Tab-separated table of C-alpha atoms in Angstrom:
chain	number	residue	atom	x	y	z
A	1	UNK	CA	-6.022	36.017	35.107
A	2	UNK	CA	-3.176	38.330	34.486
A	3	UNK	CA	-3.397	41.058	31.980
A	4	UNK	CA	-1.354	43.925	30.247
A	5	UNK	CA	-2.297	46.182	33.141
A	6	UNK	CA	-0.098	46.430	36.331
A	7	UNK	CA	0.171	43.121	38.141
A	8	UNK	CA	0.599	43.726	41.716
A	9	UNK	CA	2.179	40.758	43.404
A	10	UNK	CA	2.667	41.147	47.090
A	11	UNK	CA	5.509	38.835	48.181
A	12	UNK	CA	6.527	38.750	51.984
A	13	UNK	CA	10.240	37.990	52.253
A	14	UNK	CA	12.963	38.412	54.932
A	15	UNK	CA	16.285	36.972	55.893
A	16	UNK	CA	15.773	33.431	57.223
A	17	UNK	CA	15.394	34.340	60.839
A	18	UNK	CA	16.597	36.831	63.464
A	19	UNK	CA	17.622	36.115	67.036
A	20	UNK	CA	15.926	38.584	69.604
A	21	UNK	CA	17.930	38.790	72.880
A	22	UNK	CA	16.477	36.646	75.499
A	23	UNK	CA	14.057	34.957	73.254
A	24	UNK	CA	14.030	31.899	70.842
A	25	UNK	CA	14.813	32.412	67.125
A	26	UNK	CA	11.649	33.371	65.314
A	27	UNK	CA	10.841	34.119	61.650
A	28	UNK	CA	10.933	37.767	60.431
A	29	UNK	CA	9.229	37.227	57.041
A	30	UNK	CA	6.251	35.851	55.361
A	31	UNK	CA	6.037	34.637	51.636
A	32	UNK	CA	2.649	35.045	49.964
A	33	UNK	CA	2.030	32.624	46.890
A	34	UNK	CA	2.253	34.617	43.707
A	35	UNK	CA	1.762	33.416	40.003
A	36	UNK	CA	5.018	32.873	38.409
A	37	UNK	CA	3.702	33.325	34.839
A	38	UNK	CA	3.215	36.726	33.299
A	39	UNK	CA	2.159	38.049	29.928
A	40	UNK	CA	5.347	39.102	28.228
A	41	UNK	CA	6.282	42.907	28.739
A	42	UNK	CA	3.251	43.421	30.982
A	43	UNK	CA	3.923	45.530	34.038
A	44	UNK	CA	4.689	43.658	37.125
A	45	UNK	CA	5.052	44.882	40.683
A	46	UNK	CA	6.731	42.683	43.532
A	47	UNK	CA	7.157	43.533	47.157
A	48	UNK	CA	9.629	42.495	49.994
A	49	UNK	CA	8.115	43.172	53.325
A	50	UNK	CA	10.034	43.215	56.724
A	51	UNK	CA	8.240	42.443	59.994
A	52	UNK	CA	8.253	45.780	61.983
A	53	UNK	CA	9.309	44.070	65.392
A	54	UNK	CA	12.370	42.791	63.563
A	55	UNK	CA	13.791	45.931	62.310
A	56	UNK	CA	15.628	46.874	65.386
A	57	UNK	CA	17.418	43.488	65.602
A	58	UNK	CA	18.109	43.597	61.771
A	59	UNK	CA	19.565	47.101	62.161
A	60	UNK	CA	18.082	47.788	58.663
A	61	UNK	CA	14.744	48.775	57.000
A	62	UNK	CA	13.057	48.657	53.548
A	63	UNK	CA	15.204	51.448	52.222
A	64	UNK	CA	18.156	48.998	52.559
A	65	UNK	CA	16.449	46.821	50.067
A	66	UNK	CA	17.605	46.609	46.353
A	67	UNK	CA	16.439	44.466	43.412
A	68	UNK	CA	18.080	42.689	40.525
A	69	UNK	CA	16.722	41.199	37.296
A	70	UNK	CA	18.790	38.483	35.779
A	71	UNK	CA	21.712	39.599	37.837
A	72	UNK	CA	21.457	43.122	36.716
A	73	UNK	CA	20.447	45.664	39.274
A	74	UNK	CA	17.203	47.322	38.654
A	75	UNK	CA	17.203	51.266	38.725
A	76	UNK	CA	16.049	52.857	42.115
A	77	UNK	CA	13.747	54.858	39.973
A	78	UNK	CA	11.588	51.800	39.702
A	79	UNK	CA	11.350	51.370	43.595
A	80	UNK	CA	8.815	52.511	46.049
A	81	UNK	CA	9.491	51.850	49.753
A	82	UNK	CA	8.524	52.803	53.314
A	83	UNK	CA	9.990	51.587	56.568
A	84	UNK	CA	8.945	48.015	56.113
A	85	UNK	CA	7.975	47.493	52.332
A	86	UNK	CA	10.082	47.755	49.251
A	87	UNK	CA	8.219	47.461	45.903
A	88	UNK	CA	9.689	47.403	42.465
A	89	UNK	CA	8.035	47.553	39.130
A	90	UNK	CA	9.154	46.204	35.859
A	91	UNK	CA	8.220	44.695	32.487
A	92	UNK	CA	8.034	41.086	32.525
A	93	UNK	CA	10.709	39.071	30.854
A	94	UNK	CA	11.755	35.362	31.302
A	95	UNK	CA	14.334	34.730	34.057
A	96	UNK	CA	14.288	35.741	37.721
A	97	UNK	CA	14.125	38.643	40.038
A	98	UNK	CA	15.918	38.805	43.343
A	99	UNK	CA	15.299	40.876	46.498
A	100	UNK	CA	18.539	41.817	48.303
A	101	UNK	CA	19.138	43.849	51.626
A	102	UNK	CA	22.145	45.654	52.824
A	103	UNK	CA	22.674	44.702	56.430
A	104	UNK	CA	25.500	45.635	58.669
A	105	UNK	CA	27.759	46.297	55.761
A	106	UNK	CA	26.959	43.039	53.853
A	107	UNK	CA	24.373	42.321	50.949
A	108	UNK	CA	22.042	39.303	51.697
A	109	UNK	CA	19.618	37.757	49.247
A	110	UNK	CA	16.106	37.534	50.659
A	111	UNK	CA	14.489	35.695	48.021
A	112	UNK	CA	14.627	34.519	44.286
A	113	UNK	CA	11.630	34.758	42.353
A	114	UNK	CA	11.289	32.825	39.009
A	115	UNK	CA	9.493	34.678	36.210
A	116	UNK	CA	7.953	32.765	33.228
A	117	UNK	CA	6.435	34.811	30.488
A	118	UNK	CA	4.244	34.077	27.563
A	119	UNK	CA	0.792	34.840	25.938
A	120	UNK	CA	-2.716	33.581	26.494
A	121	UNK	CA	-3.873	31.245	23.644
A	122	UNK	CA	-5.497	32.559	20.476
A	123	UNK	CA	-8.839	31.387	19.342
A	124	UNK	CA	-8.431	28.312	17.349
A	125	UNK	CA	-9.579	28.684	13.782
A	126	UNK	CA	-9.645	26.860	10.390
A	127	UNK	CA	-10.636	23.437	11.824
A	128	UNK	CA	-10.676	20.498	9.287
A	129	UNK	CA	-11.076	16.857	9.866
A	130	UNK	CA	-9.957	13.812	7.830
A	131	UNK	CA	-11.258	10.228	8.391
A	132	UNK	CA	-9.032	7.211	7.593
A	133	UNK	CA	-10.886	3.909	7.211
A	134	UNK	CA	-10.387	1.377	10.045
A	135	UNK	CA	-7.683	3.837	11.584
A	136	UNK	CA	-9.012	7.196	12.821
A	137	UNK	CA	-10.626	10.603	12.309
A	138	UNK	CA	-8.132	13.376	12.829
A	139	UNK	CA	-8.788	17.054	13.113
A	140	UNK	CA	-6.483	19.962	12.532
A	141	UNK	CA	-6.624	23.555	13.400
A	142	UNK	CA	-4.669	26.810	13.371
A	143	UNK	CA	-3.683	27.548	16.901
A	144	UNK	CA	-2.693	31.289	16.226
A	145	UNK	CA	0.579	32.976	17.362
A	146	UNK	CA	3.044	31.034	19.551
A	147	UNK	CA	2.311	31.281	23.365
A	148	UNK	CA	5.779	30.292	24.529
A	149	UNK	CA	3.845	28.498	27.300
A	150	UNK	CA	2.460	25.004	27.658
A	151	UNK	CA	-0.954	25.140	26.147
A	152	UNK	CA	-3.470	22.255	26.308
A	153	UNK	CA	-5.978	21.599	23.635
A	154	UNK	CA	-9.179	19.651	24.050
A	155	UNK	CA	-10.963	18.560	20.806
A	156	UNK	CA	-14.717	18.028	21.498
A	157	UNK	CA	-16.864	15.877	19.188
A	158	UNK	CA	-20.609	15.922	19.408
A	159	UNK	CA	-23.387	14.015	17.643
A	160	UNK	CA	-26.832	12.863	18.053
A	161	UNK	CA	-29.059	14.505	20.622
A	162	UNK	CA	-26.637	14.404	23.510
A	163	UNK	CA	-23.611	12.285	22.483
A	164	UNK	CA	-20.068	13.469	22.686
A	165	UNK	CA	-16.571	12.679	23.541
A	166	UNK	CA	-13.158	14.494	23.560
A	167	UNK	CA	-9.359	14.086	23.272
A	168	UNK	CA	-6.454	16.097	24.626
A	169	UNK	CA	-3.112	17.209	22.917
A	170	UNK	CA	-0.453	19.794	23.175
A	171	UNK	CA	-0.444	19.971	19.361
A	172	UNK	CA	-2.709	21.518	16.753
A	173	UNK	CA	-4.185	18.111	16.023
A	174	UNK	CA	-5.952	15.247	17.655
A	175	UNK	CA	-7.799	12.024	16.662
A	176	UNK	CA	-10.214	9.417	17.636
A	177	UNK	CA	-9.222	6.092	16.978
A	178	UNK	CA	-11.082	3.244	15.365
A	179	UNK	CA	-13.674	1.856	16.039
A	180	UNK	CA	-15.008	5.242	17.201
A	181	UNK	CA	-15.648	6.439	13.765
A	182	UNK	CA	-18.828	7.352	12.045
A	183	UNK	CA	-19.204	6.492	8.279
A	184	UNK	CA	-21.867	9.140	7.787
A	185	UNK	CA	-23.408	11.358	10.571
A	186	UNK	CA	-23.498	14.973	11.442
A	187	UNK	CA	-20.887	16.059	13.728
A	188	UNK	CA	-20.001	19.319	15.736
A	189	UNK	CA	-16.510	19.944	16.446
A	190	UNK	CA	-15.147	22.379	18.962
A	191	UNK	CA	-11.519	23.132	20.055
A	192	UNK	CA	-10.776	24.638	23.362
A	193	UNK	CA	-7.189	26.036	24.295
A	194	UNK	CA	-5.969	26.755	27.771
A	195	UNK	CA	-2.635	27.723	29.311
A	196	UNK	CA	-1.581	29.579	32.602
A	197	UNK	CA	-2.637	32.907	31.133
A	198	UNK	CA	-6.182	32.236	29.791
A	199	UNK	CA	-8.740	30.157	27.697
A	200	UNK	CA	-10.014	30.408	24.241
A	201	UNK	CA	-12.492	28.352	22.299
A	202	UNK	CA	-13.237	27.992	18.658
A	203	UNK	CA	-16.425	28.530	16.844
A	204	UNK	CA	-18.351	25.178	16.242
A	205	UNK	CA	-17.546	23.376	12.985
A	206	UNK	CA	-20.650	21.391	11.607
A	207	UNK	CA	-19.801	18.668	9.168
A	208	UNK	CA	-21.030	15.485	7.656
A	209	UNK	CA	-18.569	12.830	8.391
A	210	UNK	CA	-19.263	11.129	5.103
A	211	UNK	CA	-17.366	13.960	3.131
A	212	UNK	CA	-14.240	13.482	5.202
A	213	UNK	CA	-12.968	10.143	4.019
A	214	UNK	CA	-9.435	10.171	2.631
A	215	UNK	CA	-8.296	6.722	1.111
A	216	UNK	CA	-4.896	5.010	0.651
A	217	UNK	CA	-3.189	5.661	-2.646
A	218	UNK	CA	-3.773	3.249	-5.644
A	219	UNK	CA	-1.660	0.318	-5.443
A	220	UNK	CA	0.385	-1.784	-7.848
A	221	UNK	CA	0.956	0.951	-10.469
A	222	UNK	CA	2.600	-0.397	-13.651
A	223	UNK	CA	3.597	1.506	-16.613
A	224	UNK	CA	3.506	-0.592	-19.983
A	225	UNK	CA	4.985	0.229	-23.421
A	226	UNK	CA	2.523	-0.042	-26.338
A	227	UNK	CA	3.790	-2.050	-29.283
A	228	UNK	CA	3.773	0.218	-32.361
A	229	UNK	CA	2.925	3.295	-30.319
A	230	UNK	CA	6.158	5.204	-29.767
A	231	UNK	CA	4.412	8.302	-28.189
A	232	UNK	CA	2.112	6.470	-25.622
A	233	UNK	CA	2.299	4.650	-22.379
A	234	UNK	CA	-0.479	2.427	-20.845
A	235	UNK	CA	-0.865	2.757	-17.012
A	236	UNK	CA	-2.717	0.298	-14.909
A	237	UNK	CA	-3.263	0.204	-11.046
A	238	UNK	CA	-5.368	-1.437	-8.374
A	239	UNK	CA	-7.970	0.323	-6.194
A	240	UNK	CA	-6.836	0.920	-2.471
A	241	UNK	CA	-8.034	-1.976	-0.120
A	242	UNK	CA	-8.903	0.297	2.861
A	243	UNK	CA	-12.020	2.432	2.164
A	244	UNK	CA	-15.540	2.652	3.025
A	245	UNK	CA	-17.393	-0.151	1.027
A	246	UNK	CA	-19.947	2.172	-0.779
A	247	UNK	CA	-17.220	4.686	-1.830
A	248	UNK	CA	-16.901	5.278	-5.580
A	249	UNK	CA	-13.472	6.381	-6.615
A	250	UNK	CA	-12.058	8.647	-9.316
A	251	UNK	CA	-8.321	8.921	-10.315
A	252	UNK	CA	-5.849	11.527	-11.412
A	253	UNK	CA	-2.430	10.823	-13.171
A	254	UNK	CA	0.704	12.835	-13.311
A	255	UNK	CA	3.985	12.176	-15.044
A	256	UNK	CA	7.441	13.715	-15.694
A	257	UNK	CA	10.093	12.991	-18.130
A	258	UNK	CA	13.282	11.243	-16.487
A	259	UNK	CA	15.826	13.971	-15.510
A	260	UNK	CA	13.223	16.871	-15.095
A	261	UNK	CA	11.446	18.180	-12.109
A	262	UNK	CA	8.264	19.411	-13.588
A	263	UNK	CA	5.121	17.179	-13.244
A	264	UNK	CA	2.325	17.187	-15.905
A	265	UNK	CA	-1.289	16.277	-15.127
A	266	UNK	CA	-2.606	14.264	-17.940
A	267	UNK	CA	-6.206	15.276	-17.738
A	268	UNK	CA	-8.531	17.757	-16.033
A	269	UNK	CA	-11.438	15.077	-15.870
A	270	UNK	CA	-11.508	12.665	-13.160
A	271	UNK	CA	-10.904	9.062	-14.408
A	272	UNK	CA	-13.314	6.307	-13.108
A	273	UNK	CA	-11.288	3.251	-14.402
A	274	UNK	CA	-8.133	1.682	-13.190
A	275	UNK	CA	-6.187	2.196	-16.464
A	276	UNK	CA	-5.284	5.104	-18.651
A	277	UNK	CA	-3.198	5.782	-21.829
A	278	UNK	CA	-0.853	8.676	-21.596
A	279	UNK	CA	-0.263	10.258	-25.156
A	280	UNK	CA	1.717	12.810	-26.918
A	281	UNK	CA	5.044	11.682	-25.327
A	282	UNK	CA	8.435	11.498	-26.846
A	283	UNK	CA	9.648	8.271	-28.313
A	284	UNK	CA	12.315	6.056	-26.443
A	285	UNK	CA	11.923	8.280	-23.290
A	286	UNK	CA	11.655	7.157	-19.634
A	287	UNK	CA	8.608	8.719	-17.914
A	288	UNK	CA	7.735	8.431	-14.198
A	289	UNK	CA	4.142	8.233	-13.334
A	290	UNK	CA	2.185	8.564	-10.119
A	291	UNK	CA	-1.698	8.087	-9.479
A	292	UNK	CA	-3.979	9.280	-6.675
A	293	UNK	CA	-7.669	8.894	-6.019
A	294	UNK	CA	-10.548	10.516	-4.320
A	295	UNK	CA	-13.940	9.282	-3.395
A	296	UNK	CA	-17.037	10.760	-4.848
A	297	UNK	CA	-18.413	13.773	-2.939
A	298	UNK	CA	-15.204	13.793	-0.815
A	299	UNK	CA	-13.018	16.734	0.191
A	300	UNK	CA	-9.514	15.104	0.064
A	301	UNK	CA	-7.322	13.303	-2.559
A	302	UNK	CA	-5.341	10.384	-1.392
A	303	UNK	CA	-1.636	10.861	-1.352
A	304	UNK	CA	0.156	10.124	-4.520
A	305	UNK	CA	1.146	6.422	-5.197
A	306	UNK	CA	4.628	5.185	-5.406
A	307	UNK	CA	6.341	6.409	-8.566
A	308	UNK	CA	6.792	3.981	-11.374
A	309	UNK	CA	8.849	4.379	-14.647
A	310	UNK	CA	8.189	3.177	-18.063
A	311	UNK	CA	9.943	3.638	-21.358
A	312	UNK	CA	8.159	4.603	-24.618
A	313	UNK	CA	9.005	2.394	-27.687
A	314	UNK	CA	11.480	3.382	-30.479
A	315	UNK	CA	10.291	5.536	-33.415
A	316	UNK	CA	12.324	5.869	-36.795
A	317	UNK	CA	15.011	8.603	-36.277
A	318	UNK	CA	13.797	12.014	-36.624
A	319	UNK	CA	16.458	13.154	-39.138
A	320	UNK	CA	19.276	11.958	-41.141
A	321	UNK	CA	22.957	12.240	-40.251
A	322	UNK	CA	24.878	15.226	-41.284
A	323	UNK	CA	27.035	13.915	-44.060
A	324	UNK	CA	30.343	15.133	-45.770
A	325	UNK	CA	33.350	13.693	-47.638
A	326	UNK	CA	37.021	13.920	-48.309
A	327	UNK	CA	38.427	13.129	-51.733
A	328	UNK	CA	42.042	11.830	-51.925
A	329	UNK	CA	44.448	9.533	-53.693
A	330	UNK	CA	43.731	10.433	-57.331
A	331	UNK	CA	45.436	7.668	-59.506
A	332	UNK	CA	46.681	7.531	-63.090
A	333	UNK	CA	43.308	6.429	-64.409
A	334	UNK	CA	41.447	9.190	-62.561
A	335	UNK	CA	40.100	6.813	-60.002
A	336	UNK	CA	39.964	8.396	-56.303
A	337	UNK	CA	39.413	7.390	-52.661
A	338	UNK	CA	36.185	9.034	-51.221
A	339	UNK	CA	36.137	9.024	-47.439
A	340	UNK	CA	32.700	9.649	-46.037
A	341	UNK	CA	32.117	11.072	-42.530
A	342	UNK	CA	28.894	11.829	-40.555
A	343	UNK	CA	27.871	12.882	-37.068
A	344	UNK	CA	26.018	10.571	-34.701
A	345	UNK	CA	22.330	11.528	-34.022
A	346	UNK	CA	21.703	12.932	-30.547
A	347	UNK	CA	19.065	11.170	-28.370
A	348	UNK	CA	16.016	13.350	-29.406
A	349	UNK	CA	17.005	12.799	-33.041
A	350	UNK	CA	17.709	9.101	-32.873
A	351	UNK	CA	14.435	8.048	-31.179
A	352	UNK	CA	16.037	4.800	-30.192
A	353	UNK	CA	19.230	2.945	-30.316
A	354	UNK	CA	21.013	3.421	-33.675
A	355	UNK	CA	21.972	-0.226	-34.913
A	356	UNK	CA	23.998	0.950	-37.837
A	357	UNK	CA	24.108	2.842	-41.119
A	358	UNK	CA	23.296	2.062	-44.813
A	359	UNK	CA	25.157	3.675	-47.738
A	360	UNK	CA	23.986	3.580	-51.323
A	361	UNK	CA	25.989	4.970	-54.203
A	362	UNK	CA	25.433	5.305	-57.896
A	363	UNK	CA	26.768	7.104	-61.057
A	364	UNK	CA	24.949	10.342	-61.675
A	365	UNK	CA	24.441	9.312	-65.206
A	366	UNK	CA	22.727	6.037	-64.322
A	367	UNK	CA	21.259	6.320	-60.916
A	368	UNK	CA	19.152	3.080	-61.333
A	369	UNK	CA	22.385	0.826	-60.873
A	370	UNK	CA	22.841	1.384	-57.074
A	371	UNK	CA	25.352	-0.288	-54.822
A	372	UNK	CA	24.861	-0.709	-51.050
A	373	UNK	CA	27.346	-0.897	-48.042
A	374	UNK	CA	26.555	-1.290	-44.303
A	375	UNK	CA	28.608	-0.153	-41.426
A	376	UNK	CA	28.384	0.516	-37.663
A	377	UNK	CA	31.124	3.077	-37.609
A	378	UNK	CA	30.761	7.115	-38.351
A	379	UNK	CA	32.926	6.828	-41.489
A	380	UNK	CA	33.318	4.842	-44.574
A	381	UNK	CA	35.597	4.793	-47.695
A	382	UNK	CA	34.692	4.154	-51.193
A	383	UNK	CA	36.945	3.895	-54.262
A	384	UNK	CA	35.203	5.625	-57.178
A	385	UNK	CA	35.867	6.122	-60.791
A	386	UNK	CA	36.360	9.733	-62.367
A	387	UNK	CA	32.498	10.152	-62.900
A	388	UNK	CA	30.102	11.968	-60.748
A	389	UNK	CA	28.393	9.976	-58.097
A	390	UNK	CA	25.354	10.299	-55.878
A	391	UNK	CA	25.803	8.963	-52.262
A	392	UNK	CA	22.818	8.512	-49.995
A	393	UNK	CA	23.202	7.641	-46.290
A	394	UNK	CA	20.427	6.645	-43.534
A	395	UNK	CA	20.732	5.643	-39.934
A	396	UNK	CA	18.390	2.861	-38.682
A	397	UNK	CA	17.061	1.521	-35.428
A	398	UNK	CA	14.555	-1.224	-34.529
A	399	UNK	CA	11.690	1.005	-35.869
A	400	UNK	CA	13.200	1.840	-39.135
A	401	UNK	CA	15.394	4.183	-41.293
A	402	UNK	CA	15.900	7.986	-40.839
A	403	UNK	CA	15.336	10.450	-43.522
A	404	UNK	CA	18.154	10.219	-46.285
A	405	UNK	CA	21.270	12.282	-46.306
A	406	UNK	CA	22.558	12.877	-49.788
A	407	UNK	CA	25.657	14.371	-51.348
A	408	UNK	CA	27.259	14.560	-54.839
A	409	UNK	CA	30.910	13.732	-55.684
A	410	UNK	CA	31.712	15.602	-58.759
A	411	UNK	CA	33.356	14.268	-61.716
A	412	UNK	CA	37.120	14.686	-62.125
A	413	UNK	CA	36.844	17.260	-64.969
A	414	UNK	CA	34.187	19.504	-62.954
A	415	UNK	CA	35.529	22.522	-60.994
A	416	UNK	CA	35.451	22.002	-57.509
A	417	UNK	CA	33.434	24.404	-55.429
A	418	UNK	CA	35.470	26.914	-53.493
A	419	UNK	CA	36.203	26.159	-49.791
A	420	UNK	CA	34.677	28.156	-47.114
A	421	UNK	CA	37.301	30.020	-45.052
A	422	UNK	CA	35.878	32.674	-42.948
A	423	UNK	CA	32.409	32.372	-41.213
A	424	UNK	CA	30.941	35.295	-38.993
A	425	UNK	CA	27.883	35.037	-37.016
A	426	UNK	CA	26.060	38.146	-35.629
A	427	UNK	CA	22.793	38.088	-33.541
A	428	UNK	CA	20.148	40.349	-35.153
A	429	UNK	CA	16.567	40.706	-34.058
A	430	UNK	CA	16.281	37.460	-32.357
A	431	UNK	CA	17.915	35.894	-35.231
A	432	UNK	CA	21.475	34.833	-36.321
A	433	UNK	CA	22.969	36.674	-39.289
A	434	UNK	CA	25.671	34.444	-41.024
A	435	UNK	CA	28.220	35.581	-43.445
A	436	UNK	CA	31.309	33.733	-45.019
A	437	UNK	CA	34.043	34.041	-47.490
A	438	UNK	CA	35.273	31.494	-49.892
A	439	UNK	CA	38.951	31.004	-51.303
């Protein structure tokens, strides 16, 4: 195994062959097998050795050898040589090192040596295993730092006096397929890691397979409105079909208002039925709901179910419309046209779809005689006599009427209130200070 200490790799190289006068061509080099994988930045030494009986024919010796790393010449300060051997020492990085020789005025490559670098594997830690009914048991682990090398993992599973099996992977997870599952038995799990630079083994994990079951999510989630309950939704679902037969399930719900990103958990207690009423919601609002489940004494919740959406019923409008009036066209008898205007309620105020508006008006001196008008518009005109009148307006939806908005139309002979001309708003101690002037 290679380490951070100097790695001496003796490699025998030469030009391909030399011809000795009067003799057949014969090789002038030898190449020893050397590991091509080193720990990153470890010190590595490589050597080119020439055959002594070839030096005369080559008209060169080891002092004529020079080295390059990734096509960049290595400083001669890193060389050591004698007549036949040239050795270079360097810190390992990915790429290649080449050995060259200057012979008869020309540079020749003796050999190209590939360098692969990385790290030995860390000890696998944090092993966990999850069982899926009729599918597999999958184990995961933390493999530690990246080795930059192909690292093989072997997952070993032991049970009973002497039974065991294993699976192999290049990832940080591995699984045993159905039917190689155990509903409830004590297992010992070990993970072994190995690459070209070393081996490592996890501590054994001992677990009871009964506590590892993860079921499918609940199915057929439906969100129902509840008649007459504008702040509640009734959620129903079915149990997952794939689970150990004796496994008792508990459920958890979450919901979010449409258009928002925050989820709210409805309860801190586990639910053991397949229905639940979510309360304290806003009327006439869409909510998205998801359900998950967990087996009794299990470690793992299921994934969340598919999201389903439901609409809470309407409630009476939260407030009445903002109402004001314009008085015009006073005739010779003192009758005038009173034009009423109001603002539409926003969504949170309307609590539903506003179907229309009801207007009641009566003389102030005799409010028992009241007349009614209906409209779907945001304005309405009345032709009133010169007396003072009380006017009331409500908005309504399918659930009922809003609170009343009321104003008084003064009699002709009564001084009209001064109009507001200048309004000034100033922030003050987390409040708004409002000033105005009248004409």
